[in-house]
């Protein structure tokens, strides 16, 4: 519920101010699309299976669920990586060079991200890697436990781990460390904090927001990655079901964090949210008025 409501508000805000969106903000929109796509396509089936105490459907629904999770997960990771790279380029470039990152460039980058994610999600369907149920039995993902005795599966895990997890994570860390060093040197040159330009303060706030988004995503998925890799080299029966369930739930909660971060750090998003609240509140009040004969709306409907 938090994921759908929060990211729907992000998308509604983006649509409302579409003409004012800067090119890097399109990546934020893409991240919201990936989060809400994961919530809509996956979570209802997992919740129903939890109430059923067993997976609903057969192999087809299991493969569908795992494919959606892999697709949106890789898309979110690569989007965060692209956000870090663009933030690094903007921070370390002159204003004239930073303006070269146009909306068309970002749209091409987003298209590449989705194609790259789709490629990795399809690979287990064509024989490189496997999809299967989680050890606790009420959701599906990559079948980690099949890989410790399969060279085909192990090569897929190793490639996926390097190209979809380690390399993007190292890129994110390196970019934000570079930004932090640049900001530190810039602030050292300005002895009086009152003389720091508003543009520099805004840049620092935007960078901090991007860092928190990346940290939230990586910290949410790290326990799940650790439990999954334990299953690669050891039997999944060696872990209690609760030990495999909690990291999975914690990882899926990552889709709900970002709107709260936007609300804290973005004045524009707060202002747009208040306008949406006022609009929705007015509508609720309008439709909940007393349907008496003196109400012109009631008279219109009765007519």
Coordinates of C-alpha atoms in Angstrom, one line a residue:
X1 CA 0.0 0.0 0.0
X2 CA 2.8 2.4 0.9
X3 CA 4.7 1.5 -2.3
X4 CA 1.7 2.1 -4.6
X5 CA 0.5 5.3 -2.9
X6 CA 3.9 6.8 -2.5
X7 CA 5.2 6.1 -6.0
X8 CA 1.8 7.0 -7.5
X9 CA 2.2 10.4 -5.9
X10 CA 5.7 10.7 -7.4
X11 CA 4.3 9.8 -10.9
X12 CA 1.4 12.2 -10.5
X13 CA 3.8 15.0 -9.5
X14 CA 6.0 14.2 -12.5
X15 CA 3.0 14.3 -14.9
X16 CA 1.8 17.6 -13.4
X17 CA 5.2 19.3 -13.9
X18 CA 6.3 17.4 -16.9
X19 CA 7.3 20.5 -18.8
X20 CA 9.5 21.6 -15.9
X21 CA 11.3 18.2 -15.3
X22 CA 15.0 18.3 -15.7
X23 CA 16.7 15.5 -17.6
X24 CA 18.2 13.7 -14.5
X25 CA 14.7 13.7 -12.9
X26 CA 13.5 11.3 -15.6
X27 CA 15.6 8.6 -13.8
X28 CA 13.7 9.3 -10.6
X29 CA 10.5 8.7 -12.6
X30 CA 11.9 5.5 -14.0
X31 CA 12.8 4.3 -10.5
X32 CA 9.2 5.0 -9.4
X33 CA 7.8 3.0 -12.4
X34 CA 10.0 0.1 -11.4
X35 CA 9.0 0.2 -7.8
X36 CA 5.3 0.4 -8.5
X37 CA 5.6 -2.2 -11.3
X38 CA 7.1 -4.6 -8.7
X39 CA 4.3 -3.9 -6.2
X40 CA 1.5 -4.4 -8.7
X41 CA 2.8 -7.4 -10.6
X42 CA 4.2 -9.4 -7.6
X43 CA 3.0 -8.5 -4.2
X44 CA -0.7 -9.5 -4.5
X45 CA 0.3 -13.0 -5.5
X46 CA 2.8 -13.3 -2.7
X47 CA 0.2 -12.0 -0.1
X48 CA -2.4 -14.4 -1.4
X49 CA 0.1 -17.3 -1.2
X50 CA 1.0 -16.3 2.4
X51 CA -2.7 -16.5 3.4
X52 CA -2.9 -19.8 1.7
X53 CA 0.3 -21.1 3.5
X54 CA 1.5 -22.4 0.1
X55 CA 2.3 -21.1 -3.4
X56 CA -0.8 -20.4 -5.4
X57 CA -0.6 -21.7 -9.0
X58 CA 1.9 -23.9 -10.6
X59 CA 5.2 -23.5 -12.3
X60 CA 3.9 -20.9 -14.8
X61 CA 2.9 -18.5 -12.0
X62 CA 6.2 -19.2 -10.2
X63 CA 8.2 -18.3 -13.3
X64 CA 6.2 -15.2 -13.9
X65 CA 6.7 -14.0 -10.3
X66 CA 10.5 -14.7 -10.4
X67 CA 10.8 -13.0 -13.9
X68 CA 9.0 -9.9 -12.7
X69 CA 11.1 -9.7 -9.6
X70 CA 14.4 -10.1 -11.5
X71 CA 13.3 -7.6 -14.2
X72 CA 12.3 -4.8 -11.8
X73 CA 15.2 -5.5 -9.4
X74 CA 17.9 -5.2 -12.1
X75 CA 16.1 -2.2 -13.5
X76 CA 16.1 -0.4 -10.1
X77 CA 19.8 -1.3 -9.6
X78 CA 20.9 0.0 -13.0
X79 CA 18.7 3.2 -12.6
X80 CA 20.5 4.0 -9.3
X81 CA 23.8 3.4 -11.0
X82 CA 22.9 5.8 -13.8
X83 CA 21.7 8.4 -11.3
X84 CA 25.1 8.2 -9.5
X85 CA 27.0 8.6 -12.8
X86 CA 25.0 11.5 -14.0
X87 CA 25.1 13.2 -10.6
X88 CA 28.9 12.7 -10.7
X89 CA 29.2 14.2 -14.2
X90 CA 27.0 17.2 -13.3
X91 CA 29.0 17.9 -10.1
X92 CA 32.4 17.7 -11.8
X93 CA 31.5 19.5 -15.0
X94 CA 31.1 23.1 -15.9
X95 CA 27.5 24.4 -16.3
X96 CA 27.9 24.4 -20.1
X97 CA 29.0 20.7 -20.1
X98 CA 26.3 19.6 -17.7
X99 CA 23.6 21.0 -20.0
X100 CA 24.7 18.5 -22.6
X101 CA 22.9 15.8 -20.6
X102 CA 19.6 16.3 -22.5
X103 CA 16.3 14.6 -22.0
X104 CA 16.9 12.6 -25.2
X105 CA 20.1 11.3 -23.8
X106 CA 18.5 10.2 -20.6
X107 CA 15.5 8.6 -22.5
X108 CA 18.0 6.5 -24.5
X109 CA 19.8 5.6 -21.3
X110 CA 16.4 4.5 -19.7
X111 CA 15.6 2.4 -22.8
X112 CA 19.0 0.7 -22.5
X113 CA 18.4 0.0 -18.8
X114 CA 15.0 -1.7 -19.6
X115 CA 16.5 -3.8 -22.4
X116 CA 19.5 -4.8 -20.3
X117 CA 17.1 -5.8 -17.4
X118 CA 14.8 -7.7 -19.8
X119 CA 17.8 -9.6 -21.3
X120 CA 18.9 -10.9 -17.8
X121 CA 15.3 -11.7 -16.9
X122 CA 14.8 -13.8 -20.1
X123 CA 18.1 -15.7 -19.8
X124 CA 16.8 -18.3 -17.3
X125 CA 13.9 -19.0 -19.7
X126 CA 16.3 -20.0 -22.5
X127 CA 18.4 -22.3 -20.5
X128 CA 21.1 -20.2 -18.7
X129 CA 20.1 -20.3 -15.0
X130 CA 16.8 -21.4 -13.4
X131 CA 13.8 -19.9 -11.7
X132 CA 12.2 -21.7 -8.7
X133 CA 10.4 -21.3 -5.3
X134 CA 12.0 -19.7 -2.3
X135 CA 13.0 -22.0 0.6
X136 CA 10.0 -20.8 2.6
X137 CA 7.6 -21.7 -0.2
X138 CA 5.4 -18.7 -0.7
X139 CA 7.3 -16.7 -3.4
X140 CA 9.7 -17.5 -6.3
X141 CA 13.0 -16.2 -7.5
X142 CA 16.2 -17.5 -9.1
X143 CA 16.7 -21.1 -7.9
X144 CA 19.8 -20.5 -5.9
X145 CA 20.0 -24.0 -4.4
X146 CA 20.3 -25.6 -7.8
X147 CA 23.5 -23.9 -8.6
X148 CA 26.1 -25.5 -6.3
X149 CA 26.0 -28.7 -8.4
X150 CA 25.5 -27.2 -11.8
X151 CA 28.2 -25.5 -13.9
X152 CA 25.6 -23.8 -16.1
X153 CA 23.8 -22.3 -13.1
X154 CA 27.0 -21.3 -11.3
X155 CA 28.3 -19.4 -14.4
X156 CA 24.9 -17.6 -14.6
X157 CA 25.1 -16.6 -10.9
X158 CA 28.7 -15.5 -11.2
X159 CA 28.0 -13.4 -14.3
X160 CA 24.8 -11.9 -12.8
X161 CA 26.5 -11.2 -9.5
X162 CA 29.4 -9.3 -11.2
X163 CA 27.4 -7.4 -13.9
X164 CA 24.1 -6.7 -12.1
X165 CA 25.3 -6.3 -8.5
X166 CA 29.0 -5.8 -7.8
X167 CA 29.9 -3.6 -10.8
X168 CA 26.9 -1.2 -10.4
X169 CA 27.4 -1.1 -6.6
X170 CA 31.1 -0.2 -7.0
X171 CA 30.2 2.4 -9.6
X172 CA 27.6 4.0 -7.2
X173 CA 30.1 4.0 -4.3
X174 CA 32.9 5.5 -6.4
X175 CA 30.7 8.2 -7.9
X176 CA 29.4 9.4 -4.5
X177 CA 32.9 9.3 -3.0
X178 CA 34.1 11.4 -5.9
X179 CA 31.2 13.8 -5.3
X180 CA 31.9 14.0 -1.6
X181 CA 35.5 14.8 -2.2
X182 CA 34.6 17.5 -4.7
X183 CA 32.1 19.1 -2.4
X184 CA 34.6 18.9 0.5
X185 CA 37.2 20.7 -1.5
X186 CA 34.7 23.3 -2.6
X187 CA 33.5 24.1 0.9
X188 CA 37.1 24.3 2.1
X189 CA 37.7 27.1 -0.4
X190 CA 34.8 29.0 1.1
X191 CA 35.7 29.9 4.7
X192 CA 32.4 31.7 5.5
X193 CA 29.4 29.3 5.3
X194 CA 27.0 32.3 4.9
X195 CA 28.7 33.0 1.5
X196 CA 28.1 29.5 0.1
X197 CA 25.9 30.0 -3.0
X198 CA 22.4 28.7 -3.0
X199 CA 23.2 26.6 -6.1
X200 CA 25.9 24.8 -4.1
X201 CA 23.6 24.1 -1.2
X202 CA 21.0 22.7 -3.6
X203 CA 23.6 20.5 -5.2
X204 CA 24.6 19.2 -1.8
X205 CA 21.0 18.5 -0.9
X206 CA 20.3 16.7 -4.2
X207 CA 23.4 14.6 -3.8
X208 CA 22.5 13.6 -0.2
X209 CA 19.0 12.6 -1.4
X210 CA 20.5 10.4 -4.2
X211 CA 22.9 8.9 -1.7
X212 CA 20.1 8.0 0.7
X213 CA 18.1 6.4 -2.1
X214 CA 21.1 4.2 -3.1
X215 CA 21.9 3.3 0.5
X216 CA 18.3 2.4 1.2
X217 CA 18.2 0.1 -1.8
X218 CA 21.6 -1.5 -1.2
X219 CA 21.0 -2.1 2.5
X220 CA 17.6 -3.6 1.9
X221 CA 18.9 -6.1 -0.6
X222 CA 22.2 -7.0 1.1
X223 CA 20.7 -9.5 3.7
X224 CA 18.8 -11.2 0.9
X225 CA 21.9 -11.4 -1.3
X226 CA 23.8 -13.0 1.7
X227 CA 21.1 -15.6 2.3
X228 CA 20.9 -16.4 -1.4
X229 CA 24.6 -16.9 -1.8
X230 CA 24.6 -19.1 1.3
X231 CA 22.1 -21.3 -0.6
X232 CA 24.4 -21.4 -3.6
X233 CA 27.2 -23.1 -1.7
X234 CA 25.2 -24.9 1.0
X235 CA 21.9 -26.7 1.2
X236 CA 18.9 -24.4 1.7
X237 CA 17.7 -26.8 4.4
X238 CA 20.6 -25.6 6.6
X239 CA 18.7 -22.3 7.0
X240 CA 15.5 -22.0 9.0
X241 CA 12.5 -20.7 6.9
X242 CA 12.3 -17.5 9.0
X243 CA 16.0 -16.8 8.2
X244 CA 15.2 -16.9 4.4
X245 CA 11.8 -15.1 4.8
X246 CA 12.8 -12.0 6.7
X247 CA 15.6 -10.9 4.2
X248 CA 13.1 -11.4 1.4
X249 CA 10.5 -9.2 3.0
X250 CA 13.1 -6.6 3.9
X251 CA 14.3 -6.5 0.3
X252 CA 10.8 -6.0 -1.0
X253 CA 10.3 -3.1 1.4
X254 CA 12.9 -1.1 -0.6
X255 CA 10.1 -0.1 -3.0
X256 CA 8.4 2.0 -0.3
X257 CA 11.3 4.2 0.9
X258 CA 12.0 6.6 -1.9
X259 CA 8.8 8.7 -1.7
X260 CA 9.5 9.5 1.9
X261 CA 13.1 10.6 1.0
X262 CA 11.7 12.8 -1.7
X263 CA 9.2 14.3 0.8
X264 CA 12.0 15.1 3.3
X265 CA 14.5 16.6 0.9
X266 CA 12.4 18.1 -2.0
X267 CA 10.4 21.3 -1.4
X268 CA 8.9 21.0 -4.8
X269 CA 7.6 17.5 -4.0
X270 CA 6.2 18.6 -0.6
X271 CA 4.4 21.5 -2.3
X272 CA 2.9 19.3 -5.0
X273 CA 1.9 16.7 -2.4
X274 CA 0.0 19.3 -0.4
X275 CA -1.8 20.4 -3.5
X276 CA -2.8 16.8 -4.3
X277 CA -4.0 16.4 -0.7
X278 CA -6.0 19.6 -0.9
X279 CA -7.5 18.5 -4.2
X280 CA -8.4 15.0 -2.9
X281 CA -9.7 16.4 0.3
X282 CA -12.0 18.8 -1.6
X283 CA -13.3 16.0 -3.7
X284 CA -14.0 13.8 -0.7
X285 CA -15.8 16.7 1.0
X286 CA -17.8 17.4 -2.2
X287 CA -19.0 13.8 -2.6
X288 CA -19.7 13.3 1.1
X289 CA -22.1 16.3 1.6
X290 CA -25.5 15.6 3.0
X291 CA -27.9 14.5 0.2
X292 CA -30.7 16.7 1.4
X293 CA -33.3 18.4 -0.8
X294 CA -31.5 21.7 -0.2
X295 CA -28.3 20.4 -1.7
X296 CA -28.2 21.4 -5.4
X297 CA -26.0 18.4 -6.2
X298 CA -28.6 16.1 -4.6
X299 CA -31.4 17.8 -6.6
X300 CA -29.4 17.4 -9.8
X301 CA -28.8 13.7 -9.2
X302 CA -32.4 13.1 -8.1
X303 CA -33.6 14.9 -11.3

